Coordinates of C-alpha atoms and ligand atoms in Angstrom, one line a residue:
H1 CA 0.0 0.0 0.0
K2 CA 1.4 3.4 -1.0
G3 CA -0.3 5.3 1.8
E4 CA 0.0 9.0 1.4
H5 CA 2.6 8.7 -1.3
R6 CA 2.0 8.7 -5.1
H7 CA 4.5 6.0 -5.8
F8 CA 6.1 3.1 -4.0
M9 CA 9.4 4.6 -4.7
A10 CA 8.5 7.7 -2.7
K11 CA 7.1 5.6 0.1
E12 CA 10.1 3.4 0.3
I13 CA 12.5 6.4 0.3
H14 CA 10.6 7.8 3.3
E15 CA 10.7 4.4 5.1
Q16 CA 14.4 4.5 5.4
P17 CA 14.9 6.0 8.8
K18 CA 12.7 3.3 10.2
V19 CA 13.9 0.2 8.3
V20 CA 17.5 1.1 8.6
G21 CA 17.0 1.6 12.3
Q22 CA 15.3 -1.9 12.5
T23 CA 18.1 -3.5 10.5
L24 CA 20.8 -2.0 12.7
A25 CA 19.1 -2.9 15.9
Q26 CA 19.7 -6.6 15.1
Y27 CA 23.4 -6.0 15.6
I28 CA 24.0 -3.1 18.1
A29 CA 24.4 -4.6 21.6
R30 CA 23.4 -2.6 24.8
D31 CA 26.9 -2.1 25.7
G32 CA 27.4 0.0 22.5
T33 CA 29.3 -2.6 20.5
I34 CA 28.5 -4.7 17.5
R35 CA 27.2 -8.2 18.0
L36 CA 26.9 -10.4 14.9
P37 CA 24.4 -13.2 15.2
A38 CA 25.6 -16.5 16.7
G39 CA 25.6 -18.2 13.3
V40 CA 28.1 -15.8 12.0
D41 CA 31.1 -18.0 12.8
V42 CA 33.6 -16.3 10.7
D43 CA 37.1 -15.9 12.3
F44 CA 38.0 -12.6 10.8
G45 CA 41.4 -12.9 12.3
T46 CA 42.4 -15.6 9.9
V47 CA 40.5 -14.5 6.8
D48 CA 43.0 -12.8 4.5
R49 CA 40.7 -11.6 1.8
V50 CA 37.0 -11.0 1.4
S51 CA 35.2 -11.3 -1.9
I52 CA 32.1 -9.2 -2.4
V53 CA 29.8 -10.0 -5.4
A54 CA 26.5 -8.4 -6.5
C55 CA 24.8 -6.7 -9.4
G56 CA 23.4 -3.1 -9.9
T57 CA 22.6 -1.1 -6.8
S58 CA 23.6 -4.0 -4.6
F59 CA 27.0 -3.9 -6.1
Y60 CA 27.4 -0.3 -5.3
A61 CA 26.6 -1.1 -1.7
G62 CA 29.4 -3.7 -1.9
L63 CA 31.8 -1.0 -3.4
I64 CA 31.2 1.3 -0.5
A65 CA 31.8 -1.6 1.8
K66 CA 35.2 -2.2 0.3
Y67 CA 36.3 1.2 1.6
W68 CA 35.0 0.3 5.1
F69 CA 36.6 -3.1 5.2
E70 CA 39.9 -1.6 4.2
R71 CA 39.7 1.3 6.5
Y72 CA 38.2 -0.3 9.6
A73 CA 39.4 -3.9 9.4
R74 CA 42.5 -3.6 7.2
L75 CA 41.1 -6.4 5.3
P76 CA 41.8 -6.8 1.5
V77 CA 38.5 -6.8 -0.5
E78 CA 38.0 -8.1 -3.9
I79 CA 34.7 -6.8 -5.5
D80 CA 33.1 -7.7 -8.7
I81 CA 29.8 -7.7 -10.5
A82 CA 28.4 -11.2 -10.5
S83 CA 28.2 -11.5 -14.4
E84 CA 31.9 -11.1 -14.5
F85 CA 33.0 -12.8 -11.3
R86 CA 31.6 -16.1 -12.2
Y87 CA 33.4 -16.4 -15.5
R88 CA 36.8 -15.3 -14.2
D89 CA 39.5 -17.7 -13.1
V90 CA 39.4 -16.3 -9.4
P91 CA 42.4 -17.6 -7.5
F92 CA 40.4 -18.3 -4.3
G93 CA 42.3 -18.8 -1.1
A94 CA 40.9 -21.7 0.9
G95 CA 38.5 -20.8 3.7
N96 CA 38.0 -17.1 2.8
L97 CA 34.8 -15.2 3.1
A98 CA 32.7 -14.5 0.2
I99 CA 29.8 -12.0 0.6
F100 CA 26.9 -11.8 -1.7
V101 CA 24.5 -8.8 -1.7
S102 CA 21.1 -9.0 -3.1
Q103 CA 17.6 -7.5 -2.4
S104 CA 15.7 -10.2 -4.1
G105 CA 18.0 -13.2 -3.4
E106 CA 17.1 -14.5 -6.8
T107 CA 19.4 -12.6 -9.3
A108 CA 20.6 -15.4 -11.6
D109 CA 24.3 -14.2 -11.9
T110 CA 24.6 -13.5 -8.2
L111 CA 23.2 -16.9 -7.3
A112 CA 25.6 -18.7 -9.8
S113 CA 28.5 -16.8 -8.3
L114 CA 27.6 -17.9 -4.9
E115 CA 27.6 -21.5 -6.0
F116 CA 30.9 -21.0 -7.8
A117 CA 32.4 -19.6 -4.6
K118 CA 31.0 -22.5 -2.6
T119 CA 32.5 -25.1 -4.8
H120 CA 35.9 -23.3 -4.2
G121 CA 35.7 -23.7 -0.5
Q122 CA 34.6 -20.1 0.4
H123 CA 32.6 -19.3 3.5
V124 CA 29.4 -17.9 1.9
L125 CA 27.5 -15.0 3.7
S126 CA 24.6 -13.4 2.0
V127 CA 23.0 -10.0 2.8
V128 CA 19.5 -10.4 1.4
N129 CA 16.1 -8.8 1.8
V130 CA 13.9 -11.7 0.9
Q131 CA 14.6 -14.2 3.6
T132 CA 12.8 -17.1 1.8
S133 CA 14.9 -16.6 -1.4
T134 CA 17.1 -19.1 -2.9
M135 CA 20.3 -17.2 -2.1
A136 CA 19.2 -17.1 1.6
R137 CA 18.7 -21.0 1.5
S138 CA 22.0 -21.6 -0.2
S139 CA 24.3 -19.6 2.1
D140 CA 26.2 -20.6 5.1
I141 CA 25.3 -17.5 6.9
V142 CA 22.4 -15.0 6.1
M143 CA 22.3 -11.5 7.4
P144 CA 18.8 -10.2 6.5
T145 CA 18.1 -6.6 5.6
L146 CA 14.9 -5.7 7.3
A147 CA 13.8 -3.3 4.6
G148 CA 10.4 -5.0 4.2
P149 CA 9.0 -5.7 0.8
E150 CA 10.5 -3.4 -1.9
I151 CA 7.9 -2.8 -4.7
G152 CA 9.4 0.0 -6.6
V153 CA 11.7 -1.5 -9.3
A154 CA 14.5 1.0 -8.4
S155 CA 16.0 -0.1 -5.3
T156 CA 16.2 2.4 -2.4
K157 CA 15.6 1.2 1.1
A158 CA 17.2 -2.2 0.4
F159 CA 20.4 -0.3 -0.5
T160 CA 20.7 1.6 2.6
C161 CA 19.9 -1.4 4.7
Q162 CA 22.5 -3.3 2.9
L163 CA 25.0 -0.6 3.7
A164 CA 23.9 -0.7 7.4
I165 CA 24.7 -4.4 7.6
L166 CA 27.9 -4.2 5.7
L167 CA 29.2 -1.5 8.0
C168 CA 28.4 -3.6 11.0
I169 CA 30.3 -6.6 9.5
A170 CA 33.3 -4.2 8.8
I171 CA 33.3 -3.0 12.3
A172 CA 33.1 -6.5 13.9
A173 CA 35.9 -7.6 11.7
G174 CA 38.0 -4.6 12.7
R175 CA 37.6 -5.5 16.3
S176 CA 38.5 -9.2 15.8
R177 CA 41.6 -8.3 13.8
G178 CA 42.7 -5.9 16.6
V179 CA 42.4 -2.9 14.2
L180 CA 39.7 -1.1 16.2
S181 CA 39.9 -0.4 19.9
T182 CA 36.8 -0.7 22.1
E183 CA 36.8 3.1 22.1
D184 CA 37.0 3.2 18.3
E185 CA 34.2 0.7 18.0
R186 CA 31.9 2.5 20.5
S187 CA 32.4 5.7 18.6
L188 CA 31.5 4.1 15.4
V189 CA 28.5 2.5 17.0
R190 CA 27.4 5.9 18.4
A191 CA 27.5 7.1 14.8
L192 CA 25.6 4.1 13.5
A193 CA 22.8 4.6 16.1
Q194 CA 22.4 8.2 14.8
I195 CA 21.8 7.1 11.2
P196 CA 18.1 7.1 11.3
D197 CA 18.2 10.8 12.5
Y198 CA 20.7 11.7 9.7
M199 CA 18.4 10.1 7.2
A200 CA 15.4 12.0 8.6
H201 CA 17.4 15.2 8.1
A202 CA 18.2 14.2 4.6
L203 CA 14.5 13.8 3.8
E204 CA 13.9 17.4 4.9
L205 CA 15.9 18.4 1.8
E206 CA 12.9 17.2 -0.3
P207 CA 11.4 20.6 -1.3
K208 CA 14.7 21.9 -2.4
V209 CA 15.5 18.7 -4.3
H210 CA 12.1 19.0 -5.9
E211 CA 13.1 22.5 -7.3
L212 CA 16.4 21.2 -8.6
A213 CA 14.7 18.2 -10.2
R214 CA 12.8 20.7 -12.5
E215 CA 16.2 21.4 -14.1
I216 CA 17.3 17.8 -14.3
A217 CA 14.0 16.8 -15.9
R218 CA 14.8 19.1 -18.9
A219 CA 18.4 17.7 -19.3
R220 CA 19.5 15.2 -21.9
D221 CA 22.5 14.0 -19.9
A222 CA 23.8 14.3 -16.4
L223 CA 27.1 13.5 -14.6
F224 CA 27.6 12.5 -11.0
I225 CA 31.1 12.7 -9.5
G226 CA 32.6 12.0 -6.0
R227 CA 35.8 10.5 -4.5
G228 CA 36.1 7.8 -1.8
T229 CA 32.9 6.3 -0.8
N230 CA 31.3 9.2 -2.7
Y231 CA 32.4 7.6 -5.9
P232 CA 30.2 4.5 -5.6
L233 CA 27.4 6.9 -4.5
A234 CA 27.9 8.8 -7.7
L235 CA 27.6 5.6 -9.6
E236 CA 24.4 4.8 -7.7
G237 CA 23.0 8.3 -8.2
A238 CA 23.4 8.0 -11.9
L239 CA 21.9 4.6 -12.0
K240 CA 18.9 5.7 -10.1
L241 CA 18.4 8.6 -12.4
K242 CA 18.7 6.7 -15.6
E243 CA 16.5 3.9 -14.5
V244 CA 13.5 6.2 -13.6
T245 CA 13.8 9.1 -16.0
Y246 CA 15.7 7.5 -19.0
I247 CA 18.0 10.5 -18.9
H248 CA 21.5 9.5 -19.9
A249 CA 23.6 9.7 -16.7
E250 CA 27.0 8.6 -15.7
G251 CA 28.9 8.4 -12.4
Y252 CA 32.6 8.9 -12.3
A253 CA 35.3 9.1 -9.7
A254 CA 35.9 12.9 -9.6
G255 CA 39.7 12.5 -10.2
E256 CA 38.9 10.5 -13.5
L257 CA 37.1 13.4 -15.0
K258 CA 40.1 14.8 -16.7
H259 CA 40.9 11.4 -18.2
G260 CA 38.0 11.8 -20.7
P261 CA 34.6 12.6 -19.4
I262 CA 35.5 16.3 -19.0
A263 CA 35.1 16.4 -22.8
L264 CA 31.3 16.0 -22.2
I265 CA 31.0 19.2 -20.2
D266 CA 29.3 22.0 -22.0
K267 CA 27.0 24.8 -21.1
G268 CA 24.2 23.7 -19.0
L269 CA 25.2 20.1 -18.4
P270 CA 24.0 19.2 -14.9
V271 CA 26.9 17.7 -12.8
I272 CA 26.0 16.5 -9.3
V273 CA 29.1 16.7 -7.2
I274 CA 29.0 14.6 -4.0
A275 CA 31.4 16.2 -1.5
P276 CA 30.8 16.3 2.1
Y277 CA 33.7 17.9 4.1
D278 CA 36.0 14.9 4.4
A279 CA 39.6 14.1 3.5
T280 CA 39.1 14.4 -0.3
F281 CA 36.9 17.5 -0.1
E282 CA 39.5 20.0 -1.4
K283 CA 40.4 17.8 -4.3
T284 CA 36.9 17.4 -5.4
M285 CA 36.4 21.1 -5.1
S286 CA 39.1 21.6 -7.6
N287 CA 37.4 19.0 -10.0
M288 CA 34.2 21.1 -9.4
Q289 CA 36.0 24.3 -10.5
E290 CA 37.1 22.7 -13.6
V291 CA 33.5 21.8 -14.5
I292 CA 32.3 25.4 -13.6
A293 CA 35.0 26.9 -15.9
R294 CA 33.6 24.9 -18.7
G295 CA 30.0 26.1 -18.2
G296 CA 28.7 22.9 -16.4
R297 CA 25.7 23.4 -14.0
I298 CA 26.7 22.2 -10.5
I299 CA 24.5 20.7 -7.9
L300 CA 26.6 20.3 -4.8
L301 CA 25.6 17.6 -2.4
T302 CA 27.5 18.4 0.8
D303 CA 27.3 19.0 4.5
E304 CA 27.2 22.3 6.4
R305 CA 31.0 22.6 6.6
G306 CA 31.3 21.9 2.9
A307 CA 28.5 24.3 2.1
A308 CA 30.2 27.1 4.0
L309 CA 33.5 26.5 2.1
A310 CA 31.8 26.5 -1.2
A311 CA 29.5 29.4 -0.5
S312 CA 31.2 31.6 -3.0
S313 CA 31.1 29.2 -5.9
G314 CA 27.5 30.2 -6.9
C315 CA 26.3 26.6 -7.5
S316 CA 23.1 25.0 -6.2
V317 CA 23.8 23.5 -2.8
L318 CA 22.1 20.6 -0.9
A319 CA 23.6 20.5 2.6
L320 CA 23.1 17.9 5.2
P321 CA 24.2 18.5 8.8
D322 CA 27.8 17.5 9.6
I323 CA 27.8 13.7 9.7
P324 CA 30.7 11.4 10.8
P325 CA 32.3 10.2 7.6
A326 CA 31.8 6.5 8.3
V327 CA 28.0 6.7 8.2
A328 CA 27.7 9.6 5.7
P329 CA 27.0 7.4 2.6
L330 CA 23.7 6.3 4.2
A331 CA 22.5 9.8 4.5
L332 CA 23.9 11.1 1.3
A333 CA 22.1 8.3 -0.7
V334 CA 18.7 9.9 0.4
P335 CA 18.9 13.1 -1.7
L336 CA 20.2 11.2 -4.7
Q337 CA 17.3 8.9 -4.6
L338 CA 14.9 12.0 -4.2
L339 CA 16.5 13.7 -7.1
A340 CA 15.9 10.8 -9.4
Y341 CA 12.4 10.3 -8.0
H342 CA 11.3 14.0 -8.4
S343 CA 12.8 14.3 -11.9
A344 CA 10.8 11.2 -12.9
A345 CA 7.6 12.4 -11.2
I346 CA 8.0 15.7 -13.0
M347 CA 8.6 14.0 -16.4
G348 CA 5.7 11.7 -15.8
T349 CA 7.5 8.4 -16.3
D350 CA 6.3 5.1 -14.9
V351 CA 8.4 5.5 -11.7
D352 CA 7.7 2.1 -10.0
Q353 CA 7.7 0.2 -13.2
P354 CA 10.2 1.8 -15.6
R355 CA 10.3 0.4 -19.2
N356 CA 12.5 -2.6 -19.8
L357 CA 13.3 -3.3 -16.1
A358 CA 12.3 -6.2 -13.9
K359 CA 12.5 -6.2 -10.1
S360 CA 14.2 -9.6 -10.1
V361 CA 16.6 -10.5 -12.9
T362 CA 16.4 -14.3 -13.1
V363 CA 18.0 -14.5 -16.5
E364 CA 21.7 -14.4 -17.1
Ligands
F6R401 C1 18.7 -0.7 -9.3 C2 18.2 -2.1 -9.3 C3 19.1 -3.1 -9.9 C4 19.2 -4.3 -8.8 C5 20.1 -5.4 -9.4 C6 20.3 -6.4 -8.4 O1 17.7 0.1 -8.8 O2 17.1 -2.3 -8.8 O3 20.2 -2.6 -10.3 O4 20.0 -3.6 -7.8 O5 19.3 -6.0 -10.3 O6 19.2 -7.0 -7.8 P1 19.2 -7.7 -6.4 O7 19.7 -6.8 -5.4 O8 17.8 -8.2 -6.2 O9 20.2 -8.9 -6.6

């Protein structure tokens, strides 16, 4: 039921503070540490590599998690899209962990990759939303996202719930590997516990996003750029926009712009720059200036500190409150989803059932 919303996509975007909170509550213990379920018998201390495999939006969740596993657990991560992973000659190390991320739990390529990893002696953990799915049944360990049924074909709340779980796993791994002190863990968990509030703040940007969406709705192309975890978010922002508006959109690592895509910039091309004030902020700002110099139209998605520093640039700004970098991707995803949604709603496309797309991709 859509309730007060015109589309399931809108309803599902708005549900995120609640469902992400529920998903996290499974793993946050009273003492302010992460407790993985008893069945998660992975000895992160002996694992020397994690493989993460998924498709589409779920793949982008995995790509964000790669940054987390490296930073918080010093654990090497190999990540690939399922339709490539299963055909590669992956040199699996025995007894390593392979994580499969899927909303439906039925995506054919992800499922085949899961079986492939199993036959190569990998410990298989799946992060799935549909708990009765084939993937859930085929895994050694299942960590369910509690997003509830996702009806809109474009994935929104499943994505942020996936991020919540992957961050919990990375923190637990960091503790087991002696990378995070109890103090570090507690401070990360405090940030995790605030995520629903940060997401609620992000939803308050909706009227402003709607205004900006009028401009996007008239565009033929759009570019999304970011560095660090904002790079996978750029990919996700572009995917969301193209799925529901059919506007040609591309996501790029901001530093890669000058290696080709900057040729696309001309007067009026919307460029969505994802740059909260973090370690890469200044670098991304210089990429943004390169775009401005060539006439590109910037929408800057940032936080209050970033907005203050970019005040003189004259671009449109969407500013979230200052958010700890570890959890920022979950909040930053929301305005990107809203931008895609409102652009599509303005254009009058079939938001919940975009042309040519299926909710569950069971063909290879
Ligand atoms: C994007 C989208 C798709 C899915 C992909 C994987 O909005 O919905 O890209 O993310 O088909 O699906 P799951 O997660 O069900 O394996």
